[in-house]
Amino acid sequence: MLITKRLQTSPYISIISQKNKKQLFSILTGKYFDKEDKNMEVLEYCRYPRDAIELIDQFGEQTIQELTENFLLSDVENVWEQTNIEHMEIEICAHCNWKCEFCPVSFDPKLYKVMEMDVYNEIIDKAARHQPLKHISFNFYNEPTLDPHFADRVRKLAQTRLKLILFTNGSMLDKEKIQLIKDLNVLYKVRINVPSVEEEEFVRLTGSRLFDVTMQNIQGAIDAGFDVEILVNGTTEEIKNNLKKIQDKYSPFKNVTVINYMTMDRAGLLKNRYAMNYYHEGDICGCTQILRQVLVKYDGSFFICTMDYYQKYVYGNIRDGEIADIMKSPKSQQIRKRVFGAESVSKDYICRKCWVIMVAGLEGRHSRRIKPVFH
């Protein structure tokens, strides 16, 4: 029962400006709430753990119930167990045929590795049983269509309720793969890296000379009726020069969206013109990735986020149990404590150089009035 609990302001709240007014945003659920004075009074009071029965007496049962049901107040005993995993990124293979200047592969490519099918099958079976999960992708600094088991992976996924978000450079997305994906009706959308539609600029940015075949394959995906997102990477100047040309090329197609895809330095890994030279002092202020998605290495290991190129921050393996069990493990909870500022981190912790943390800091994640205090 609620009255037996001790409650505390959730660490997963952001206060942001939305439509010219301040709103509460739950990083855990992705929902927005009006920043009512009464709610703020409760959340400020609950920076420290409070007995639920005391809160009900002071603020009313309906208010406390609503704040708890919306995860703005959390049970002290299980606050760090909470996740809402909707997306899983699986490294089915660990190699890429491009050397994009805005990617670590350009200077330190990974060794050729392929996920074993038995590991993959176990991941997909468990993912299908994890109800919040909706989408699977096959990418992590790789080109998934190079995977020798790509067709088998897609067929296995199509046997479940899960949908595929295919991140690809398009160079190997040939007619056979397009037809397979279409026939199985497994695709949610395809996201394609296209930094330029001019061949010389394309070669300079990607290190690939597969311009013609890539353009043909992209057109094949469009003609197949796929929901296609064109992701435009580059510096501010490069995007300024290339974005309109890309938009002009694909604007006639209603199933294509062109996105200015913010290029980042991968938590300080890139030292070229894409370097951001950011460093965060003090407590880390939160990130959506560790609450809403999970990344799995080719050997079945779970690791922290897309910025972890060398996959150093591991907190479990698919062999450890169901996904819910792995996400509730002490190692998994410790990562959330660190990323949301409840536990201190080392000076070289990956989040200190991450652009996501920079954006979170600029947004003013929490306010000092409601930032929860953990002991």
Tab-separated table of N, CA, C and O in Angstrom, residues 252-356:
chain	number	residue	atom	x	y	z
A	252	PRO	N	10.512	15.749	-53.050
A	252	PRO	CA	9.357	15.212	-53.782
A	252	PRO	C	8.774	13.939	-53.178
A	252	PRO	O	7.649	13.555	-53.535
A	253	PHE	N	9.485	13.285	-52.277
A	253	PHE	CA	9.044	11.988	-51.757
A	253	PHE	C	8.409	12.156	-50.382
A	253	PHE	O	9.056	12.571	-49.421
A	254	LYS	N	7.130	11.817	-50.260
A	254	LYS	CA	6.390	12.015	-49.018
A	254	LYS	C	6.854	11.088	-47.893
A	254	LYS	O	6.601	11.366	-46.726
A	255	ASN	N	7.508	9.986	-48.245
A	255	ASN	CA	7.958	9.032	-47.214
A	255	ASN	C	9.402	9.283	-46.782
A	255	ASN	O	10.023	8.418	-46.162
A	256	VAL	N	9.936	10.473	-47.098
A	256	VAL	CA	11.313	10.807	-46.729
A	256	VAL	C	11.321	12.057	-45.842
A	256	VAL	O	10.673	13.051	-46.150
A	257	THR	N	12.083	11.960	-44.758
A	257	THR	CA	12.314	13.105	-43.879
A	257	THR	C	13.812	13.351	-43.806
A	257	THR	O	14.588	12.413	-43.587
A	258	VAL	N	14.229	14.584	-44.014
A	258	VAL	CA	15.642	14.958	-43.925
A	258	VAL	C	15.874	15.622	-42.571
A	258	VAL	O	15.179	16.569	-42.206
A	259	ILE	N	16.874	15.120	-41.829
A	259	ILE	CA	17.105	15.571	-40.461
A	259	ILE	C	18.522	16.109	-40.308
A	259	ILE	O	19.497	15.446	-40.694
A	260	ASN	N	18.611	17.296	-39.762
A	260	ASN	CA	19.908	17.856	-39.362
A	260	ASN	C	20.349	17.080	-38.136
A	260	ASN	O	19.880	17.327	-37.027
A	261	TYR	N	21.244	16.134	-38.315
A	261	TYR	CA	21.605	15.176	-37.264
A	261	TYR	C	22.869	15.664	-36.569
A	261	TYR	O	23.970	15.562	-37.101
A	262	MET	N	22.695	16.206	-35.379
A	262	MET	CA	23.797	16.861	-34.693
A	262	MET	C	25.032	15.972	-34.607
A	262	MET	O	24.990	14.869	-34.067
A	263	THR	N	26.124	16.439	-35.179
A	263	THR	CA	27.382	15.699	-35.106
A	263	THR	C	28.026	15.954	-33.752
A	263	THR	O	28.073	17.074	-33.272
A	264	MET	N	28.498	14.896	-33.121
A	264	MET	CA	29.079	15.002	-31.783
A	264	MET	C	30.462	14.381	-31.772
A	264	MET	O	30.813	13.609	-32.670
A	265	ASP	N	31.235	14.663	-30.742
A	265	ASP	CA	32.621	14.166	-30.720
A	265	ASP	C	32.797	12.871	-29.938
A	265	ASP	O	33.895	12.481	-29.598
A	266	ARG	N	31.670	12.183	-29.669
A	266	ARG	CA	31.701	10.870	-29.018
A	266	ARG	C	32.441	10.932	-27.686
A	266	ARG	O	33.408	10.219	-27.453
A	267	ALA	N	31.946	11.827	-26.834
A	267	ALA	CA	32.502	11.995	-25.479
A	267	ALA	C	33.998	12.280	-25.528
A	267	ALA	O	34.775	11.735	-24.751
A	268	GLY	N	34.383	13.142	-26.468
A	268	GLY	CA	35.764	13.605	-26.535
A	268	GLY	C	36.700	12.760	-27.366
A	268	GLY	O	37.894	13.085	-27.468
A	269	LEU	N	36.207	11.697	-28.015
A	269	LEU	CA	37.092	10.830	-28.807
A	269	LEU	C	37.612	11.544	-30.061
A	269	LEU	O	38.768	11.356	-30.444
A	270	LEU	N	36.771	12.334	-30.706
A	270	LEU	CA	37.194	12.999	-31.938
A	270	LEU	C	38.010	14.249	-31.608
A	270	LEU	O	37.572	15.100	-30.831
A	271	LYS	N	39.174	14.339	-32.203
A	271	LYS	CA	40.068	15.478	-31.951
A	271	LYS	C	40.192	16.381	-33.181
A	271	LYS	O	40.952	17.330	-33.173
A	272	ASN	N	39.444	16.082	-34.217
A	272	ASN	CA	39.512	16.884	-35.446
A	272	ASN	C	38.531	18.058	-35.349
A	272	ASN	O	38.206	18.515	-34.256
A	273	ARG	N	38.027	18.515	-36.463
A	273	ARG	CA	37.155	19.699	-36.450
A	273	ARG	C	35.811	19.440	-35.767
A	273	ARG	O	35.031	20.381	-35.538
A	274	TYR	N	35.523	18.192	-35.453
A	274	TYR	CA	34.272	17.867	-34.762
A	274	TYR	C	34.420	17.877	-33.242
A	274	TYR	O	33.452	17.644	-32.525
A	275	ALA	N	35.626	18.120	-32.752
A	275	ALA	CA	35.852	18.145	-31.309
A	275	ALA	C	35.015	19.248	-30.666
A	275	ALA	O	34.913	20.354	-31.186
A	276	MET	N	34.417	18.926	-29.505
A	276	MET	CA	33.572	19.891	-28.794
A	276	MET	C	34.278	20.469	-27.561
A	276	MET	O	33.852	21.479	-27.009
A	277	ASN	N	35.326	19.772	-27.108
A	277	ASN	CA	36.141	20.249	-25.985
A	277	ASN	C	35.297	20.597	-24.759
A	277	ASN	O	35.489	21.628	-24.116
A	278	TYR	N	34.345	19.710	-24.461
A	278	TYR	CA	33.466	19.936	-23.313
A	278	TYR	C	33.914	19.075	-22.136
A	278	TYR	O	34.318	17.929	-22.301
A	279	TYR	N	33.822	19.640	-20.944
A	279	TYR	CA	34.110	18.878	-19.730
A	279	TYR	C	33.166	19.344	-18.627
A	279	TYR	O	33.027	20.552	-18.384
A	280	HIS	N	32.513	18.391	-17.978
A	280	HIS	CA	31.529	18.700	-16.939
A	280	HIS	C	32.131	18.483	-15.557
A	280	HIS	O	32.532	17.375	-15.210
A	281	GLU	N	32.179	19.529	-14.779
A	281	GLU	CA	32.626	19.435	-13.387
A	281	GLU	C	31.431	19.072	-12.495
A	281	GLU	O	30.276	19.269	-12.860
A	282	GLY	N	31.726	18.543	-11.326
A	282	GLY	CA	30.664	18.284	-10.359
A	282	GLY	C	29.846	17.064	-10.689
A	282	GLY	O	30.231	16.200	-11.487
A	283	ASP	N	28.663	16.967	-10.050
A	283	ASP	CA	27.792	15.799	-10.250
A	283	ASP	C	27.231	15.782	-11.668
A	283	ASP	O	26.929	16.826	-12.242
A	284	ILE	N	27.086	14.574	-12.214
A	284	ILE	CA	26.464	14.408	-13.524
A	284	ILE	C	24.956	14.648	-13.372
A	284	ILE	O	24.360	14.317	-12.342
A	285	CYS	N	24.320	15.206	-14.407
A	285	CYS	CA	22.947	15.694	-14.242
A	285	CYS	C	21.897	14.932	-15.041
A	285	CYS	O	20.805	15.435	-15.276
A	286	GLY	N	22.200	13.726	-15.473
A	286	GLY	CA	21.153	12.883	-16.026
A	286	GLY	C	21.178	12.693	-17.527
A	286	GLY	O	21.663	13.531	-18.277
A	287	CYS	N	20.616	11.558	-17.980
A	287	CYS	CA	20.623	11.191	-19.401
A	287	CYS	C	19.480	10.232	-19.692
A	287	CYS	O	19.208	9.326	-18.896
A	288	THR	N	18.830	10.430	-20.823
A	288	THR	CA	17.708	9.572	-21.203
A	288	THR	C	18.150	8.162	-21.568
A	288	THR	O	17.445	7.187	-21.306
A	289	GLN	N	19.330	8.028	-22.175
A	289	GLN	CA	19.731	6.745	-22.753
A	289	GLN	C	19.680	5.592	-21.762
A	289	GLN	O	19.190	4.510	-22.073
A	290	ILE	N	20.199	5.796	-20.562
A	290	ILE	CA	20.292	4.674	-19.626
A	290	ILE	C	18.948	4.290	-19.023
A	290	ILE	O	18.837	3.252	-18.375
A	291	LEU	N	17.922	5.114	-19.248
A	291	LEU	CA	16.581	4.798	-18.771
A	291	LEU	C	15.702	4.215	-19.860
A	291	LEU	O	14.807	3.414	-19.578
A	292	ARG	N	15.944	4.593	-21.119
A	292	ARG	CA	14.989	4.283	-22.185
A	292	ARG	C	15.527	3.330	-23.246
A	292	ARG	O	14.770	2.859	-24.088
A	293	GLN	N	16.838	3.056	-23.244
A	293	GLN	CA	17.357	2.117	-24.225
A	293	GLN	C	18.500	1.302	-23.642
A	293	GLN	O	19.076	1.662	-22.623
A	294	VAL	N	18.793	0.192	-24.303
A	294	VAL	CA	19.877	-0.676	-23.865
A	294	VAL	C	20.715	-1.044	-25.076
A	294	VAL	O	20.195	-1.209	-26.179
A	295	LEU	N	22.040	-1.127	-24.864
A	295	LEU	CA	22.967	-1.472	-25.936
A	295	LEU	C	23.638	-2.796	-25.617
A	295	LEU	O	24.051	-3.029	-24.478
A	296	VAL	N	23.745	-3.643	-26.645
A	296	VAL	CA	24.286	-4.981	-26.450
A	296	VAL	C	25.443	-5.220	-27.416
A	296	VAL	O	25.299	-5.071	-28.631
A	297	LYS	N	26.583	-5.593	-26.853
A	297	LYS	CA	27.789	-5.887	-27.625
A	297	LYS	C	27.645	-7.219	-28.360
A	297	LYS	O	26.787	-8.043	-28.033
A	298	TYR	N	28.511	-7.447	-29.356
A	298	TYR	CA	28.430	-8.675	-30.153
A	298	TYR	C	28.540	-9.947	-29.304
A	298	TYR	O	28.073	-11.014	-29.700
A	299	ASP	N	29.142	-9.857	-28.101
A	299	ASP	CA	29.263	-11.036	-27.235
A	299	ASP	C	28.134	-11.138	-26.210
A	299	ASP	O	28.171	-12.002	-25.325
A	300	GLY	N	27.126	-10.262	-26.320
A	300	GLY	CA	25.984	-10.301	-25.420
A	300	GLY	C	26.100	-9.410	-24.206
A	300	GLY	O	25.178	-9.367	-23.383
A	301	SER	N	27.211	-8.673	-24.065
A	301	SER	CA	27.393	-7.780	-22.929
A	301	SER	C	26.529	-6.526	-23.072
A	301	SER	O	26.367	-5.999	-24.165
A	302	PHE	N	26.015	-6.045	-21.938
A	302	PHE	CA	25.260	-4.795	-21.885
A	302	PHE	C	26.215	-3.689	-21.456
A	302	PHE	O	26.945	-3.841	-20.476
A	303	PHE	N	26.188	-2.553	-22.164
A	303	PHE	CA	27.083	-1.457	-21.804
A	303	PHE	C	26.329	-0.139	-21.832
A	303	PHE	O	25.194	-0.046	-22.304
A	304	ILE	N	26.973	0.912	-21.346
A	304	ILE	CA	26.264	2.110	-20.891
A	304	ILE	C	25.519	2.877	-21.968
A	304	ILE	O	24.346	3.215	-21.786
A	305	CYS	N	26.164	3.217	-23.113
A	305	CYS	CA	25.490	4.116	-24.053
A	305	CYS	C	26.227	4.173	-25.385
A	305	CYS	O	27.293	3.577	-25.555
A	306	THR	N	25.663	4.931	-26.328
A	306	THR	CA	26.226	5.037	-27.675
A	306	THR	C	27.562	5.764	-27.702
A	306	THR	O	28.294	5.651	-28.682
A	307	MET	N	27.883	6.514	-26.661
A	307	MET	CA	29.169	7.209	-26.625
A	307	MET	C	30.320	6.288	-26.219
A	307	MET	O	31.485	6.635	-26.392
A	308	ASP	N	29.989	5.125	-25.681
A	308	ASP	CA	30.998	4.199	-25.150
A	308	ASP	C	31.575	3.354	-26.286
A	308	ASP	O	31.346	2.138	-26.366
A	309	TYR	N	32.347	3.998	-27.160
A	309	TYR	CA	32.875	3.345	-28.366
A	309	TYR	C	33.664	2.085	-28.038
A	309	TYR	O	33.568	1.069	-28.740
A	310	TYR	N	34.449	2.126	-26.982
A	310	TYR	CA	35.283	0.978	-26.605
A	310	TYR	C	34.576	0.025	-25.645
A	310	TYR	O	35.182	-0.932	-25.168
A	311	GLN	N	33.306	0.288	-25.362
A	311	GLN	CA	32.451	-0.598	-24.565
A	311	GLN	C	33.115	-0.976	-23.232
A	311	GLN	O	33.172	-2.131	-22.837
A	312	LYS	N	33.574	0.052	-22.520
A	312	LYS	CA	34.278	-0.141	-21.253
A	312	LYS	C	33.326	-0.263	-20.065
A	312	LYS	O	33.659	-0.884	-19.060
A	313	TYR	N	32.150	0.362	-20.182
A	313	TYR	CA	31.249	0.467	-19.031
A	313	TYR	C	30.171	-0.615	-19.111
A	313	TYR	O	29.016	-0.360	-19.422
A	314	VAL	N	30.557	-1.841	-18.807
A	314	VAL	CA	29.688	-3.020	-18.921
A	314	VAL	C	28.999	-3.283	-17.585
A	314	VAL	O	29.621	-3.182	-16.528
A	315	TYR	N	27.696	-3.628	-17.637
A	315	TYR	CA	26.979	-3.899	-16.395
A	315	TYR	C	26.212	-5.221	-16.407
A	315	TYR	O	25.452	-5.513	-15.480
A	316	GLY	N	26.414	-6.042	-17.425
A	316	GLY	CA	25.725	-7.328	-17.453
A	316	GLY	C	25.909	-8.024	-18.778
A	316	GLY	O	26.584	-7.525	-19.689
A	317	ASN	N	25.283	-9.199	-18.899
A	317	ASN	CA	25.322	-9.983	-20.127
A	317	ASN	C	23.976	-10.671	-20.287
A	317	ASN	O	23.305	-10.990	-19.300
A	318	ILE	N	23.573	-10.900	-21.526
A	318	ILE	CA	22.269	-11.510	-21.784
A	318	ILE	C	22.133	-12.863	-21.092
A	318	ILE	O	21.028	-13.303	-20.763
A	319	ARG	N	23.254	-13.514	-20.823
A	319	ARG	CA	23.218	-14.810	-20.138
A	319	ARG	C	22.846	-14.680	-18.664
A	319	ARG	O	22.571	-15.687	-17.998
A	320	ASP	N	22.816	-13.452	-18.143
A	320	ASP	CA	22.562	-13.244	-16.715
A	320	ASP	C	21.101	-13.391	-16.334
A	320	ASP	O	20.774	-13.448	-15.143
A	321	GLY	N	20.203	-13.421	-17.285
A	321	GLY	CA	18.778	-13.540	-16.968
A	321	GLY	C	17.920	-12.740	-17.923
A	321	GLY	O	18.358	-12.348	-19.010
A	322	GLU	N	16.686	-12.492	-17.523
A	322	GLU	CA	15.789	-11.669	-18.321
A	322	GLU	C	16.266	-10.215	-18.297
A	322	GLU	O	17.022	-9.810	-17.409
A	323	ILE	N	15.811	-9.448	-19.261
A	323	ILE	CA	16.261	-8.057	-19.359
A	323	ILE	C	15.906	-7.277	-18.093
A	323	ILE	O	16.705	-6.471	-17.597
A	324	ALA	N	14.725	-7.519	-17.532
A	324	ALA	CA	14.330	-6.832	-16.300
A	324	ALA	C	15.299	-7.138	-15.172
A	324	ALA	O	15.629	-6.262	-14.360
A	325	ASP	N	15.780	-8.388	-15.105
A	325	ASP	CA	16.738	-8.768	-14.063
A	325	ASP	C	18.057	-8.025	-14.239
A	325	ASP	O	18.652	-7.551	-13.264
A	326	ILE	N	18.520	-7.938	-15.474
A	326	ILE	CA	19.794	-7.265	-15.757
A	326	ILE	C	19.686	-5.781	-15.413
A	326	ILE	O	20.601	-5.189	-14.836
A	327	MET	N	18.552	-5.172	-15.750
A	327	MET	CA	18.380	-3.738	-15.495
A	327	MET	C	18.236	-3.419	-14.010
A	327	MET	O	18.433	-2.276	-13.591
A	328	LYS	N	17.902	-4.426	-13.207
A	328	LYS	CA	17.791	-4.220	-11.756
A	328	LYS	C	19.048	-4.651	-11.001
A	328	LYS	O	19.094	-4.552	-9.773
A	329	SER	N	20.051	-5.123	-11.722
A	329	SER	CA	21.266	-5.606	-11.072
A	329	SER	C	21.986	-4.463	-10.356
A	329	SER	O	21.826	-3.288	-10.716
A	330	PRO	N	22.793	-4.763	-9.339
A	330	PRO	CA	23.533	-3.709	-8.634
A	330	PRO	C	24.404	-2.864	-9.562
A	330	PRO	O	24.489	-1.642	-9.395
A	331	LYS	N	25.063	-3.492	-10.544
A	331	LYS	CA	25.914	-2.733	-11.461
A	331	LYS	C	25.092	-1.763	-12.311
A	331	LYS	O	25.501	-0.630	-12.560
A	332	SER	N	23.918	-2.218	-12.769
A	332	SER	CA	23.053	-1.365	-13.565
A	332	SER	C	22.542	-0.189	-12.739
A	332	SER	O	22.536	0.966	-13.194
A	333	GLN	N	22.127	-0.465	-11.523
A	333	GLN	CA	21.642	0.604	-10.651
A	333	GLN	C	22.752	1.597	-10.322
A	333	GLN	O	22.503	2.806	-10.229
A	334	GLN	N	23.963	1.102	-10.163
A	334	GLN	CA	25.078	1.996	-9.857
A	334	GLN	C	25.322	2.987	-10.989
A	334	GLN	O	25.614	4.166	-10.751
A	335	ILE	N	25.191	2.534	-12.221
A	335	ILE	CA	25.355	3.448	-13.361
A	335	ILE	C	24.316	4.559	-13.297
A	335	ILE	O	24.624	5.737	-13.490
A	336	ARG	N	23.069	4.225	-13.019
A	336	ARG	CA	22.028	5.254	-12.941
A	336	ARG	C	22.292	6.219	-11.783
A	336	ARG	O	22.069	7.427	-11.921
A	337	LYS	N	22.755	5.693	-10.672
A	337	LYS	CA	23.102	6.568	-9.548
A	337	LYS	C	24.182	7.567	-9.951
A	337	LYS	O	24.113	8.755	-9.612
A	338	ARG	N	25.176	7.092	-10.682
A	338	ARG	CA	26.272	7.965	-11.093
A	338	ARG	C	25.821	8.984	-12.125
A	338	ARG	O	26.171	10.167	-12.044
A	339	VAL	N	25.054	8.542	-13.097
A	339	VAL	CA	24.655	9.444	-14.177
A	339	VAL	C	23.652	10.494	-13.701
A	339	VAL	O	23.598	11.591	-14.255
A	340	PHE	N	22.891	10.179	-12.647
A	340	PHE	CA	21.923	11.137	-12.142
A	340	PHE	C	22.383	11.822	-10.859
A	340	PHE	O	21.590	12.395	-10.116
A	341	GLY	N	23.687	11.774	-10.605
A	341	GLY	CA	24.271	12.612	-9.577
A	341	GLY	C	24.091	12.163	-8.148
A	341	GLY	O	24.356	12.934	-7.223
A	342	ALA	N	23.664	10.912	-7.925
A	342	ALA	CA	23.504	10.417	-6.558
A	342	ALA	C	24.779	9.763	-6.037
A	342	ALA	O	24.879	9.473	-4.847
A	343	GLU	N	25.732	9.543	-6.925
A	343	GLU	CA	27.012	8.940	-6.547
A	343	GLU	C	28.102	9.636	-7.348
A	343	GLU	O	27.938	9.873	-8.546
A	344	SER	N	29.188	9.957	-6.711
A	344	SER	CA	30.260	10.679	-7.405
A	344	SER	C	30.949	9.784	-8.425
A	344	SER	O	30.951	8.558	-8.300
A	345	VAL	N	31.548	10.413	-9.431
A	345	VAL	CA	32.239	9.676	-10.480
A	345	VAL	C	33.664	10.195	-10.607
A	345	VAL	O	33.993	11.293	-10.165
A	346	SER	N	34.514	9.395	-11.226
A	346	SER	CA	35.916	9.766	-11.402
A	346	SER	C	36.045	10.930	-12.378
A	346	SER	O	35.126	11.241	-13.144
A	347	LYS	N	37.202	11.549	-12.377
A	347	LYS	CA	37.457	12.697	-13.255
A	347	LYS	C	37.408	12.320	-14.732
A	347	LYS	O	37.147	13.163	-15.595
A	348	ASP	N	37.680	11.029	-15.046
A	348	ASP	CA	37.703	10.612	-16.441
A	348	ASP	C	36.444	9.825	-16.840
A	348	ASP	O	36.421	9.178	-17.879
A	349	TYR	N	35.413	9.880	-16.019
A	349	TYR	CA	34.171	9.155	-16.327
A	349	TYR	C	33.616	9.650	-17.657
A	349	TYR	O	33.644	10.855	-17.962
A	350	ILE	N	33.103	8.746	-18.457
A	350	ILE	CA	32.718	9.042	-19.838
A	350	ILE	C	31.721	10.194	-19.952
A	350	ILE	O	31.800	11.021	-20.864
A	351	CYS	N	30.798	10.301	-18.999
A	351	CYS	CA	29.750	11.327	-19.091
A	351	CYS	C	30.294	12.749	-18.973
A	351	CYS	O	29.654	13.696	-19.430
A	352	ARG	N	31.451	12.908	-18.383
A	352	ARG	CA	31.982	14.263	-18.166
A	352	ARG	C	32.297	14.980	-19.484
A	352	ARG	O	32.322	16.209	-19.531
A	353	LYS	N	32.519	14.226	-20.552
A	353	LYS	CA	32.849	14.842	-21.836
A	353	LYS	C	31.727	14.689	-22.866
A	353	LYS	O	31.947	14.948	-24.045
A	354	CYS	N	30.549	14.335	-22.403
A	354	CYS	CA	29.458	14.003	-23.328
A	354	CYS	C	28.557	15.195	-23.604
A	354	CYS	O	28.152	15.905	-22.681
A	355	TRP	N	28.178	15.383	-24.863
A	355	TRP	CA	27.328	16.497	-25.258
A	355	TRP	C	25.929	16.389	-24.659
A	355	TRP	O	25.262	17.393	-24.415
A	356	VAL	N	25.461	15.153	-24.395
A	356	VAL	CA	24.136	14.977	-23.799
A	356	VAL	C	24.097	15.601	-22.405
A	356	VAL	O	23.122	16.262	-22.028
